[in-house]
PDB file of C-alpha atoms and ligand atoms in Angstrom:
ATOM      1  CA  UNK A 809     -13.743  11.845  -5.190  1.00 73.00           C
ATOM      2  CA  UNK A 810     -11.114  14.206  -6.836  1.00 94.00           C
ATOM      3  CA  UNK A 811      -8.151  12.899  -7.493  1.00 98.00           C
ATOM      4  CA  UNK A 812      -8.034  13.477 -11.722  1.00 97.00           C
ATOM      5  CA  UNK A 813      -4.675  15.456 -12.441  1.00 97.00           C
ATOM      6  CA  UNK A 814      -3.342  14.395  -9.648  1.00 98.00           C
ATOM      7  CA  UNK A 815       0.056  12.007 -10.130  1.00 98.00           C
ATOM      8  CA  UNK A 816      -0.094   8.866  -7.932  1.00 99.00           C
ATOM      9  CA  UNK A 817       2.960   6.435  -7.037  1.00 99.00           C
ATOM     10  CA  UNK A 818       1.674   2.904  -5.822  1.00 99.00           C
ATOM     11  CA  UNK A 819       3.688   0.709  -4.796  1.00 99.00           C
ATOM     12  CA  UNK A 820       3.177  -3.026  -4.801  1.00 98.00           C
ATOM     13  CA  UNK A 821       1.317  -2.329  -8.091  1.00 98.00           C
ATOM     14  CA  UNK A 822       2.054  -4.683 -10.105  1.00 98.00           C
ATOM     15  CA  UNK A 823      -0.660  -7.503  -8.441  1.00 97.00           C
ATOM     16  CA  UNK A 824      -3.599  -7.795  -5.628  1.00 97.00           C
ATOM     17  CA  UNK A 825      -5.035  -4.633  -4.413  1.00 98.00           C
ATOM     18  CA  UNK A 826      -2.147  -2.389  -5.615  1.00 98.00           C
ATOM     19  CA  UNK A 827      -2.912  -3.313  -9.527  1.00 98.00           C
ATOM     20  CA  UNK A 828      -6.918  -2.755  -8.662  1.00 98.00           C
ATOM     21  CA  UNK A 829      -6.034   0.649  -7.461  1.00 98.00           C
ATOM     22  CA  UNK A 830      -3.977   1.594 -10.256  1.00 98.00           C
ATOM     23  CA  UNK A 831      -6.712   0.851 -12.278  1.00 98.00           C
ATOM     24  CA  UNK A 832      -9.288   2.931 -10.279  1.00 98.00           C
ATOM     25  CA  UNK A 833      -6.837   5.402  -9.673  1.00 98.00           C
ATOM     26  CA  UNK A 834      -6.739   5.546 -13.525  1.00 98.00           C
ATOM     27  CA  UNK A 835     -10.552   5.537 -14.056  1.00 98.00           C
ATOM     28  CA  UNK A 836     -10.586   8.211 -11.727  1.00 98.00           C
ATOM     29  CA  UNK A 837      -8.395  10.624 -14.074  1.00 98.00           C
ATOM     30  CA  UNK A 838      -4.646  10.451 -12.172  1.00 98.00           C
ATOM     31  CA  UNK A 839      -1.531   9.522 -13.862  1.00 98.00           C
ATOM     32  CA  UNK A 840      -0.314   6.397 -12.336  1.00 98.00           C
ATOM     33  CA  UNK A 841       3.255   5.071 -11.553  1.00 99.00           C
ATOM     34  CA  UNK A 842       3.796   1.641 -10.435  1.00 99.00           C
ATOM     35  CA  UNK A 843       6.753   0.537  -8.697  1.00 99.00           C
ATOM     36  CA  UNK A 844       7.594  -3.305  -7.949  1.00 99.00           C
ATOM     37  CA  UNK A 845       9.795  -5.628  -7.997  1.00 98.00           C
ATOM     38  CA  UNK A 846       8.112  -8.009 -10.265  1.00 98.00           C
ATOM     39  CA  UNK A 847       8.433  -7.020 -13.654  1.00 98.00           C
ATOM     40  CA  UNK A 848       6.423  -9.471 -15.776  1.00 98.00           C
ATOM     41  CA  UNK A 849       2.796  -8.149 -13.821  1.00 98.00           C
ATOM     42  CA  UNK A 850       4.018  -4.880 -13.579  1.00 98.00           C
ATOM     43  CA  UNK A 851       5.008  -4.116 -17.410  1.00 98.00           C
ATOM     44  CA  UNK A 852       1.580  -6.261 -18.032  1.00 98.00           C
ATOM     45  CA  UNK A 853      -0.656  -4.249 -16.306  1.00 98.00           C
ATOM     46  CA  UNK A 854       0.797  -1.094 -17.215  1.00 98.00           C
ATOM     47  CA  UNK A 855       1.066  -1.701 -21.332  1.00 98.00           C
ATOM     48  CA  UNK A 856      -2.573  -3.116 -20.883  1.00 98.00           C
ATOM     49  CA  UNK A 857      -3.428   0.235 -18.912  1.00 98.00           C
ATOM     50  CA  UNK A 858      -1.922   2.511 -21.507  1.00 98.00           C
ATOM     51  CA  UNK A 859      -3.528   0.495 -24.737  1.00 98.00           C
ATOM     52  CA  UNK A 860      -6.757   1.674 -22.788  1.00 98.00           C
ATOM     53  CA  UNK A 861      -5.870   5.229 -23.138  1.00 98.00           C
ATOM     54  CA  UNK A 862      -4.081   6.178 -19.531  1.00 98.00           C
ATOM     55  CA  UNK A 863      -1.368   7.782 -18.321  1.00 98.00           C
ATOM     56  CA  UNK A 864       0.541   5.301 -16.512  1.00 98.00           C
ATOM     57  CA  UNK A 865       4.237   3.608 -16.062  1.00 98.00           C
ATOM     58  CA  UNK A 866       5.858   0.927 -14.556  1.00 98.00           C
ATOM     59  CA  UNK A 867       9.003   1.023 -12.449  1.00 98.00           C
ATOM     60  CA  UNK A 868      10.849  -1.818 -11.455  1.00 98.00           C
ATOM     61  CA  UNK A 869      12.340  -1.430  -7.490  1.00 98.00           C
ATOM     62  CA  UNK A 870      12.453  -3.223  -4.460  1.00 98.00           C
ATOM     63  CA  UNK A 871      11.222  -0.552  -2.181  1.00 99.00           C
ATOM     64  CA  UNK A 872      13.924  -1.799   0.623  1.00 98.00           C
ATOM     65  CA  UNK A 873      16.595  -1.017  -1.368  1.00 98.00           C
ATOM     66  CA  UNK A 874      17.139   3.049  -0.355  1.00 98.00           C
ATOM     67  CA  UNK A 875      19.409   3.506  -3.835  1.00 98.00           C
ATOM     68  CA  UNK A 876      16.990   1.970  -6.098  1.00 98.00           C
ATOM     69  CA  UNK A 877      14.322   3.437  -4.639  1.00 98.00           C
ATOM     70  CA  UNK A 878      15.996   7.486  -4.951  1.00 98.00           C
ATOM     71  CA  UNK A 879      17.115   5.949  -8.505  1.00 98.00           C
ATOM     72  CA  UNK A 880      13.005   5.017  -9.031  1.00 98.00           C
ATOM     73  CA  UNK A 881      11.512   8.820  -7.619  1.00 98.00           C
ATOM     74  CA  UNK A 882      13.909  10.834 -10.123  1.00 98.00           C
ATOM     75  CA  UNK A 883      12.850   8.513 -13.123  1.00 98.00           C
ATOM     76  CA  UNK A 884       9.166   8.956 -12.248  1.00 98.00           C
ATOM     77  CA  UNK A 885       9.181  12.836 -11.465  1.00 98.00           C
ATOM     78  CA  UNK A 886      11.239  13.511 -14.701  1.00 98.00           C
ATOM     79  CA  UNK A 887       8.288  11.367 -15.902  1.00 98.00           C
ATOM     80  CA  UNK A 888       5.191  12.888 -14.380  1.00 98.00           C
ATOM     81  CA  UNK A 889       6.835  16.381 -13.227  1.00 98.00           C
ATOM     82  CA  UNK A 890       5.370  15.974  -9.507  1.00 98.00           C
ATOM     83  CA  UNK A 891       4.157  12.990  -7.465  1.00 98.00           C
ATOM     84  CA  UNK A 892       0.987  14.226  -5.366  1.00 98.00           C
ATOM     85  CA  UNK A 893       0.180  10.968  -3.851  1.00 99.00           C
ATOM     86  CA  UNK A 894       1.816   7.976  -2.452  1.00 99.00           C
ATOM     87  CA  UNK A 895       0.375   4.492  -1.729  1.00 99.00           C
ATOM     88  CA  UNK A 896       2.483   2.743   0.379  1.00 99.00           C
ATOM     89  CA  UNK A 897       1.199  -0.280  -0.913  1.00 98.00           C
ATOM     90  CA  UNK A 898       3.702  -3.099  -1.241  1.00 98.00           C
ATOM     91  CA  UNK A 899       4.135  -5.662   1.576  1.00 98.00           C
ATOM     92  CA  UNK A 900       4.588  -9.438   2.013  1.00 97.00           C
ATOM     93  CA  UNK A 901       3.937 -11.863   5.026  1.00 96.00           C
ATOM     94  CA  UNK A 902       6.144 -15.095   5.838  1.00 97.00           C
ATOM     95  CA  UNK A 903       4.166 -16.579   8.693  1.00 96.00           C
ATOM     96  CA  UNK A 904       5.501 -18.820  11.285  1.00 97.00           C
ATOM     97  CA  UNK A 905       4.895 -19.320  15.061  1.00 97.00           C
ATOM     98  CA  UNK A 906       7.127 -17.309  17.087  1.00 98.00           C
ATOM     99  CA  UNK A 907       9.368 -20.577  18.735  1.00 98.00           C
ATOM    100  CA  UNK A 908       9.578 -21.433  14.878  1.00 98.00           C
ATOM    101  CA  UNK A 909      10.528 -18.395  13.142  1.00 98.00           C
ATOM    102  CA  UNK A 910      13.797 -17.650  12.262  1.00 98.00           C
ATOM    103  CA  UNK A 911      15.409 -14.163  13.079  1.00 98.00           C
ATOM    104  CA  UNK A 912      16.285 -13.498   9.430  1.00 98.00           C
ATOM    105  CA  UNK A 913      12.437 -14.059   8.835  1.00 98.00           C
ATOM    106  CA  UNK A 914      11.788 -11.592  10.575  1.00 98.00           C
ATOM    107  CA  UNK A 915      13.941  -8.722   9.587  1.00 98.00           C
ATOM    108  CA  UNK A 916      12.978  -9.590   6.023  1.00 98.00           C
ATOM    109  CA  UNK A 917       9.210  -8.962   7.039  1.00 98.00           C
ATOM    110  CA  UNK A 918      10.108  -5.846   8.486  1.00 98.00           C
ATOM    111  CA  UNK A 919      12.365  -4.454   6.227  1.00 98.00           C
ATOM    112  CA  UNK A 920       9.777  -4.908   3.480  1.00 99.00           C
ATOM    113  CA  UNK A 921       6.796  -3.834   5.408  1.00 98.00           C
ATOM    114  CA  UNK A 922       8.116  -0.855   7.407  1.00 99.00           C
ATOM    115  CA  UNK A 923      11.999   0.085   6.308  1.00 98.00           C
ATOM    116  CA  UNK A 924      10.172   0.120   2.272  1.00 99.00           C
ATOM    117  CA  UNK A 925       7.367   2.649   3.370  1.00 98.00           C
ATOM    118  CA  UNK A 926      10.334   4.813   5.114  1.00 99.00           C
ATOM    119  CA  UNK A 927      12.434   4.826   1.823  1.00 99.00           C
ATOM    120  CA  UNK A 928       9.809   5.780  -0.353  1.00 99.00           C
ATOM    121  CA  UNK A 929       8.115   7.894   1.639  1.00 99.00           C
ATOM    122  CA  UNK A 930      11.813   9.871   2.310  1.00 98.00           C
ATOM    123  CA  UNK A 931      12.018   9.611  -1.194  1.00 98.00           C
ATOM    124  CA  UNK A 932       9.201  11.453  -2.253  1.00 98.00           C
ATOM    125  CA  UNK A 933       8.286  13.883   0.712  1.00 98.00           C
ATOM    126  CA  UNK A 934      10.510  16.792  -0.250  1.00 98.00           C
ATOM    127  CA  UNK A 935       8.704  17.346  -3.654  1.00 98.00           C
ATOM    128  CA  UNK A 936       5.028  17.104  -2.093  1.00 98.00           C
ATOM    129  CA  UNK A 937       6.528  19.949   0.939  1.00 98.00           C
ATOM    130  CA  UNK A 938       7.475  22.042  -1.841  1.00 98.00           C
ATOM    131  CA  UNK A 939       4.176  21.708  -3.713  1.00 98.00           C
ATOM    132  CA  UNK A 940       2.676  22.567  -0.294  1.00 98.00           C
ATOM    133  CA  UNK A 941       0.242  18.897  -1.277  1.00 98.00           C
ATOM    134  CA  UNK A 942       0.183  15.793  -0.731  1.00 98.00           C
ATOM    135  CA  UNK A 943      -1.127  12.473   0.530  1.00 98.00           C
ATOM    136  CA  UNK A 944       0.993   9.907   2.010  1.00 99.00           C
ATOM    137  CA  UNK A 945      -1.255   6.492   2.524  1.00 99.00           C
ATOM    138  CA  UNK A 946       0.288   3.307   3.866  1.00 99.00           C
ATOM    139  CA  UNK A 947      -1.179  -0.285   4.339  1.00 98.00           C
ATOM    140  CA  UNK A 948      -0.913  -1.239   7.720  1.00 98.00           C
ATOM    141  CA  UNK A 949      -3.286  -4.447   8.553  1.00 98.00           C
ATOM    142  CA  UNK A 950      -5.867  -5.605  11.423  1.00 96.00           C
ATOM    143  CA  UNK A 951      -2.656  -8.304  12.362  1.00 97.00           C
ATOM    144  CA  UNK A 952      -0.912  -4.837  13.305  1.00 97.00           C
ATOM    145  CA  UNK A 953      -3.516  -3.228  15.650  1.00 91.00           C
ATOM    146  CA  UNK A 954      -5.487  -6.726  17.094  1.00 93.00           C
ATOM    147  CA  UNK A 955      -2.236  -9.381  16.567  1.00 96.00           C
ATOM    148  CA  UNK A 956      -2.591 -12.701  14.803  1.00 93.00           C
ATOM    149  CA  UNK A 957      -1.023 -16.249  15.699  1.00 94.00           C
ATOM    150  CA  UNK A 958       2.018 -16.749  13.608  1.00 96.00           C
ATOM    151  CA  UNK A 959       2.232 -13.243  12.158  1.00 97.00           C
ATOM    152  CA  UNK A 960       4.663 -12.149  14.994  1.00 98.00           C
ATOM    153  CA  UNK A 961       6.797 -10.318  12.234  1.00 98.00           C
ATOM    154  CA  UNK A 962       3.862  -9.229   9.973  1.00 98.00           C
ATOM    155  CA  UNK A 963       1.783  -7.965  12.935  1.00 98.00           C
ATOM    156  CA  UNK A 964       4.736  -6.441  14.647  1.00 98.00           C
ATOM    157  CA  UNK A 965       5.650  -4.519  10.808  1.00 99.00           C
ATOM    158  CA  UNK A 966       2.141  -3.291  10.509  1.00 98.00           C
ATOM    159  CA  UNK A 967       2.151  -1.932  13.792  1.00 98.00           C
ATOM    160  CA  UNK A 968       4.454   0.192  13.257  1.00 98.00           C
ATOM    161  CA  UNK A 969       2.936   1.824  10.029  1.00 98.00           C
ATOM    162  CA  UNK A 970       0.548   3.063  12.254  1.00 98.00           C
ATOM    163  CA  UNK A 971       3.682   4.887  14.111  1.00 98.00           C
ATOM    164  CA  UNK A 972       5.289   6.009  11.004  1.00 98.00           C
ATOM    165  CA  UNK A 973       1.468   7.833   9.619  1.00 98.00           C
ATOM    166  CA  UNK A 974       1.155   9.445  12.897  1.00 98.00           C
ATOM    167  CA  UNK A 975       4.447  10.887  13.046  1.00 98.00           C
ATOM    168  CA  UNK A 976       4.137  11.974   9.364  1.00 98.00           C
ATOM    169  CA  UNK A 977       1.022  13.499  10.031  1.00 98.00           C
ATOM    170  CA  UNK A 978       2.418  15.492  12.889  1.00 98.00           C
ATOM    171  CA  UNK A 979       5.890  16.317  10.810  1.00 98.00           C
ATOM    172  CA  UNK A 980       4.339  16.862   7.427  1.00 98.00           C
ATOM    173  CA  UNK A 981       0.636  18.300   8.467  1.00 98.00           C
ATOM    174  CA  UNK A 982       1.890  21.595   8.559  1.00 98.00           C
ATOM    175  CA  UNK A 983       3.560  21.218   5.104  1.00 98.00           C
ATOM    176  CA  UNK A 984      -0.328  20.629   3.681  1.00 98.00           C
ATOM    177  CA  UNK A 985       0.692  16.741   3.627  1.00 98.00           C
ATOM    178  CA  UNK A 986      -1.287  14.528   4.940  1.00 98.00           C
ATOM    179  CA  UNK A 987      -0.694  11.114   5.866  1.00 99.00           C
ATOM    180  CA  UNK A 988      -2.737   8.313   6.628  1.00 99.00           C
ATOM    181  CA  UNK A 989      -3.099   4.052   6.620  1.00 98.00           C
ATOM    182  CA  UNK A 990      -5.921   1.409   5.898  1.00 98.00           C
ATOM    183  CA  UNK A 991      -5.592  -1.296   7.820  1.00 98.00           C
ATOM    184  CA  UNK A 992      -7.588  -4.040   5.858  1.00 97.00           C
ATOM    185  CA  UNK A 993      -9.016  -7.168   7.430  1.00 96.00           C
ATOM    186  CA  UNK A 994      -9.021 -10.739   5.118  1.00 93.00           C
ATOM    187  CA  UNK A 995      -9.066  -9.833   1.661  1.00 95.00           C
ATOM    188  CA  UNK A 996      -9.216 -11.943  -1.394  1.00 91.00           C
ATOM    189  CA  UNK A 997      -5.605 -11.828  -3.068  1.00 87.00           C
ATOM    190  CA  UNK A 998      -3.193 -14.011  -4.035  1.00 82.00           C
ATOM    191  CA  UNK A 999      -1.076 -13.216  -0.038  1.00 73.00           C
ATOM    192  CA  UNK A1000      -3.861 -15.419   1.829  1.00 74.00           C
ATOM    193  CA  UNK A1001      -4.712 -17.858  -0.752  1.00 76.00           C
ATOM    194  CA  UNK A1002      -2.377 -20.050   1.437  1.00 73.00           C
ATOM    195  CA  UNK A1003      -5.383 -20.268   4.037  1.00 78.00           C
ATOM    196  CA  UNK A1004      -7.119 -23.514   4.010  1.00 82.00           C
ATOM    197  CA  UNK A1005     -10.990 -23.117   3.163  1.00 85.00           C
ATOM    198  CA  UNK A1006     -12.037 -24.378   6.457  1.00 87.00           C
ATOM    199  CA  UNK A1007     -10.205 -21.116   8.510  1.00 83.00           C
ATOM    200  CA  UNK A1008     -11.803 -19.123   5.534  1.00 85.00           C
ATOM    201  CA  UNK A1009     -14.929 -20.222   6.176  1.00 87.00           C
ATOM    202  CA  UNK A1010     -14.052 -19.360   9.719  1.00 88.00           C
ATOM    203  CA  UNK A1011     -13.367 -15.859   9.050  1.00 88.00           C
ATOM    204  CA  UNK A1012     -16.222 -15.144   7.471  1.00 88.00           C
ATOM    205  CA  UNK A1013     -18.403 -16.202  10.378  1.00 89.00           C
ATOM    206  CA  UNK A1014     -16.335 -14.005  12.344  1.00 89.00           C
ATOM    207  CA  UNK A1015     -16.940 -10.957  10.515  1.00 94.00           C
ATOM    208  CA  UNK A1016     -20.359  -8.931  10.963  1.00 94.00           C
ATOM    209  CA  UNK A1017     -20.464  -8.207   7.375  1.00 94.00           C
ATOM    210  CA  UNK A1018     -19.953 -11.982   6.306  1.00 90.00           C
ATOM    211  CA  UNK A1019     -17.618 -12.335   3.306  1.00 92.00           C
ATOM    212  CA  UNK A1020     -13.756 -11.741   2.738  1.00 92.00           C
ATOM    213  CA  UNK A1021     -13.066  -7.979   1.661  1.00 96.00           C
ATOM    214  CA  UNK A1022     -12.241  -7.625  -2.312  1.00 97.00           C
ATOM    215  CA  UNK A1023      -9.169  -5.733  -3.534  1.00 98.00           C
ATOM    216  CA  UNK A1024     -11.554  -2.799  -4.686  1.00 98.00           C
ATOM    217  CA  UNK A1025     -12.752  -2.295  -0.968  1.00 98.00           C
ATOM    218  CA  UNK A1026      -9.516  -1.407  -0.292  1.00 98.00           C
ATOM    219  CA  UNK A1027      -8.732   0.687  -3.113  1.00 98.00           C
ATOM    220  CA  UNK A1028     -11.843   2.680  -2.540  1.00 98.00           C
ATOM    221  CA  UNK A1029     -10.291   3.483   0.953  1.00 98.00           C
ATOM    222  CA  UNK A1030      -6.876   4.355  -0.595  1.00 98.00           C
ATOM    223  CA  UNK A1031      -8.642   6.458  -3.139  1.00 98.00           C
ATOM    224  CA  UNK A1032     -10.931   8.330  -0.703  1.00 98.00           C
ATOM    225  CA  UNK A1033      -7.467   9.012   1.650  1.00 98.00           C
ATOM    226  CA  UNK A1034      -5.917  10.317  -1.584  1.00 98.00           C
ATOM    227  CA  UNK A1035      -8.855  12.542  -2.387  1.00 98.00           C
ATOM    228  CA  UNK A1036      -8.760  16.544  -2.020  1.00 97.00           C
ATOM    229  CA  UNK A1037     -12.064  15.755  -0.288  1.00 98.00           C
ATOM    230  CA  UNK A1038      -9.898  13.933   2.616  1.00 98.00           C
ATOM    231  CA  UNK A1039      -7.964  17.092   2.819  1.00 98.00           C
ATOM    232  CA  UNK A1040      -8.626  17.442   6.693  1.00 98.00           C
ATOM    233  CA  UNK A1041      -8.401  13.806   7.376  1.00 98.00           C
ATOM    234  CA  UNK A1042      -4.903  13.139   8.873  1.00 98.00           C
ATOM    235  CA  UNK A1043      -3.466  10.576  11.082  1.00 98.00           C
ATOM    236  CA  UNK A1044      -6.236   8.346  11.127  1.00 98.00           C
ATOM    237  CA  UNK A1045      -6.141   4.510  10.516  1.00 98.00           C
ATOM    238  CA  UNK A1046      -8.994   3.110   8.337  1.00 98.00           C
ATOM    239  CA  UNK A1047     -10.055  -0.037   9.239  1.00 97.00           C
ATOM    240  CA  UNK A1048     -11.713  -2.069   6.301  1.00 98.00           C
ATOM    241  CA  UNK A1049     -12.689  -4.891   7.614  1.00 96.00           C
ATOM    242  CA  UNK A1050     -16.282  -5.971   7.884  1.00 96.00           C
ATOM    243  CA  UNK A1051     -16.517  -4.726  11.023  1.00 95.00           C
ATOM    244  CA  UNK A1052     -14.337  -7.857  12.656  1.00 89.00           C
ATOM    245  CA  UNK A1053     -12.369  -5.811  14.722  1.00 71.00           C
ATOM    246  CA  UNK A1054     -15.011  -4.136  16.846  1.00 67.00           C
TER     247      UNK A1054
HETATM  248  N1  LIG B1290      -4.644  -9.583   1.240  1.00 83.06           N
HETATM  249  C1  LIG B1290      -4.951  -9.365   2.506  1.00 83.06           C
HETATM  250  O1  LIG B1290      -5.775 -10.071   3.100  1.00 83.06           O
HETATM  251  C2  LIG B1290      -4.338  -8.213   3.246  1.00 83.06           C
HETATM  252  C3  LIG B1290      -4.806  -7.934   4.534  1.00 83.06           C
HETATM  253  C4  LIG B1290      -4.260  -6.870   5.241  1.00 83.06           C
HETATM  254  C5  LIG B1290      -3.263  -6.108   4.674  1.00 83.06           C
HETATM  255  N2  LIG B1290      -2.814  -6.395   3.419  1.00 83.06           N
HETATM  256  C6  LIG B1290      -1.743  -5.557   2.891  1.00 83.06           C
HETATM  257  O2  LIG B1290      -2.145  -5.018   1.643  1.00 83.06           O
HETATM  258  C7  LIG B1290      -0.981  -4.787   0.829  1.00 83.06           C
HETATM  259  C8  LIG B1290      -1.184  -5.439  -0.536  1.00 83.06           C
HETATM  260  O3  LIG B1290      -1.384  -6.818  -0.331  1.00 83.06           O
HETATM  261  P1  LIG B1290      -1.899  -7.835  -1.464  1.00 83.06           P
HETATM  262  O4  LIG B1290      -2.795  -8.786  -0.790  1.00 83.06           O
HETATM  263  O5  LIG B1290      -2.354  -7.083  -2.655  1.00 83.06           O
HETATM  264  O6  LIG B1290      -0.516  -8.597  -1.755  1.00 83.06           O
HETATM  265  P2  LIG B1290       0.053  -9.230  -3.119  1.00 83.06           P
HETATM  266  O7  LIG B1290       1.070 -10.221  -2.659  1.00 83.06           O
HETATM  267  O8  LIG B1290      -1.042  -9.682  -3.995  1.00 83.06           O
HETATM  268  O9  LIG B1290       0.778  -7.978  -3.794  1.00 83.06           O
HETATM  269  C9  LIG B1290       1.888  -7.366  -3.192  1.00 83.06           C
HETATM  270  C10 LIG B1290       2.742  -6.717  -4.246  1.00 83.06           C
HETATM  271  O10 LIG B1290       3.896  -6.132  -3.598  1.00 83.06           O
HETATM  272  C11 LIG B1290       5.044  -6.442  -4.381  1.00 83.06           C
HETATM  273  N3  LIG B1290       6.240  -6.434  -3.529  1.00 83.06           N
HETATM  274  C12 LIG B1290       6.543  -7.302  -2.535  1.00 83.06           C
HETATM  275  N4  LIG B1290       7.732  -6.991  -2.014  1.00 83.06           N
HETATM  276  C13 LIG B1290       8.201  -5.909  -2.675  1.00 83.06           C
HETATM  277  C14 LIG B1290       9.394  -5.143  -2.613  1.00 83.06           C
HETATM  278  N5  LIG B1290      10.366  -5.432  -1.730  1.00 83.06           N
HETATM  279  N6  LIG B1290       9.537  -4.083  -3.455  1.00 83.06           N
HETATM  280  C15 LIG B1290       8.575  -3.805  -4.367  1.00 83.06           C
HETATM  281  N7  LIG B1290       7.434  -4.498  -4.488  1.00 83.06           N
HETATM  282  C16 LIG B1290       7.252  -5.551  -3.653  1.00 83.06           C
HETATM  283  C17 LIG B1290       4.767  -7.823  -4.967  1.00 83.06           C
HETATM  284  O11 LIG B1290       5.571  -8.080  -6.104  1.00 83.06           O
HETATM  285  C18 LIG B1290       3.277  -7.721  -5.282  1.00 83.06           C
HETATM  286  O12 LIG B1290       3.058  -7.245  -6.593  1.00 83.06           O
HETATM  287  C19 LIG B1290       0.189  -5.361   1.612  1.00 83.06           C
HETATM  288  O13 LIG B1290       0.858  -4.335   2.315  1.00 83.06           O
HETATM  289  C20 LIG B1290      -0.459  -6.318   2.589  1.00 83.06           C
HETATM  290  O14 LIG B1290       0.311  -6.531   3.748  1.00 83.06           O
HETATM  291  C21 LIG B1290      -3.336  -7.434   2.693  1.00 83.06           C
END
């Protein structure tokens, strides 16, 4: 899969799957850029990255923050000199049943989950138009296109990242951008250690392919949607999920 040469932005690098796919995205021969807003992992992973001989930088934003973020893409380009690929990465949940949740729980999901795609998305779009390349891939979720009970804001935010790649890929498709989401069942990270081991265990029986997903299933799906080989794959939401969705 060809991505080497090629400079990648991931946000939500720093831990989970976005720090596995900075380090495949490495292995595969791309410069890397993390942004997050947790600077202890992020500087970790990315001084650990470099002592192994790769191109890579960490960037500390919160991706719903519209001046940090334009603050973030100048610092990285005057960096790297182009960004050619953009993993919408970084997201969080706070779960609650919908009587219980509070409306300020809510925004927060959504300005995280859908508002921080938007700004760096906006923030890096002009350069890849120019370039006449790119690849825009977001995380949505299977909570966004099947629902899940007390996930109101988290399902309703990754919903909507389906919205936001298809209108990209209509607005930015002729621009020889493409734009595109993975929308990953259970996967082991730190976001659903806070499931108890019996609704684990439940999951698993649920899913055709019997296991939880690892972080590197999803970054193989980021890296394939980032690949010139994907070229002529736009729109489209990639489910990686053991099949429980079908
Ligand atoms: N783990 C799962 O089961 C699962 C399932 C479906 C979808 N996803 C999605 O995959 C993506 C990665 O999830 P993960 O499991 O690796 O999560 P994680 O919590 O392990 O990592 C998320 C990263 O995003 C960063 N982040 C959070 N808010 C941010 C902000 N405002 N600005 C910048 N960085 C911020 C965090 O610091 C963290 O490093 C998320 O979008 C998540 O919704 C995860």
């Amino acid at each position: 899969m060809r991505i080497t040469g090629r400079t990648a932005v991931i946000t939500g690098g720093a831990k989970g799957i976005g720090a596995v796919t900075a380090r495949l995205f490495c292995e595969q021969g791309a410069q890397v850029a993390i942004i997050d807003m947790d600077e202890k992992a992020g500087d970790e992973l990315a001084r650990q990255l470099h002592a192994e001989g790769n191109d890579i930088a960490f960037f500390q934003a919160d991706v719903t923050d519209e001046l940090q973020v334009g603050r973030t893409a100048e610092a990285i380009l005057q960096q790297f000199g182009k960004v050619d690929i953009l993993v919408n990465n970084a997201g969080i949940t706070m779960d609650a049943m919908t009587l219980k949740m509070e409306t300020e729980t809510f925004r927060k999901v959504l300005d995280v989950n859908v508002t921080g795609i938007f700004n760096c998305t906006k923030a890096f779009i002009g350069g890849m138009a120019e370039a006449e390349y790119g690849r825009i891939i977001s995380t949505s979720s299977i909570a966004g296109t099947g629902g899940n009970v007390g996930q109101a804001n988290y399902a309703a935010s990754k919903a909507a990242v389906v919205g936001l790649t298809r209108t990209w890929a209509k607005e930015f498709g002729p621009k020889g951008v493409t734009a595109n989401a993975v929308a990953p069942g259970f996967i082991e990270t730190e976001m659903i250690h806070t499931i108890p081991e019996k609704v684990a265990a439940q999951i698993r029986q649920l899913t055709p392919s019997p296991r939880l997903g690892t972080p590197e299933d999803v970054a193989n799906a980021y890296l394939f949607l980032a690949s010139e080989e994907a070229g002529f794959v736009n729109g489209t939401v990639l489910e990686v999920d053991g099949g429980m969705l079908k």
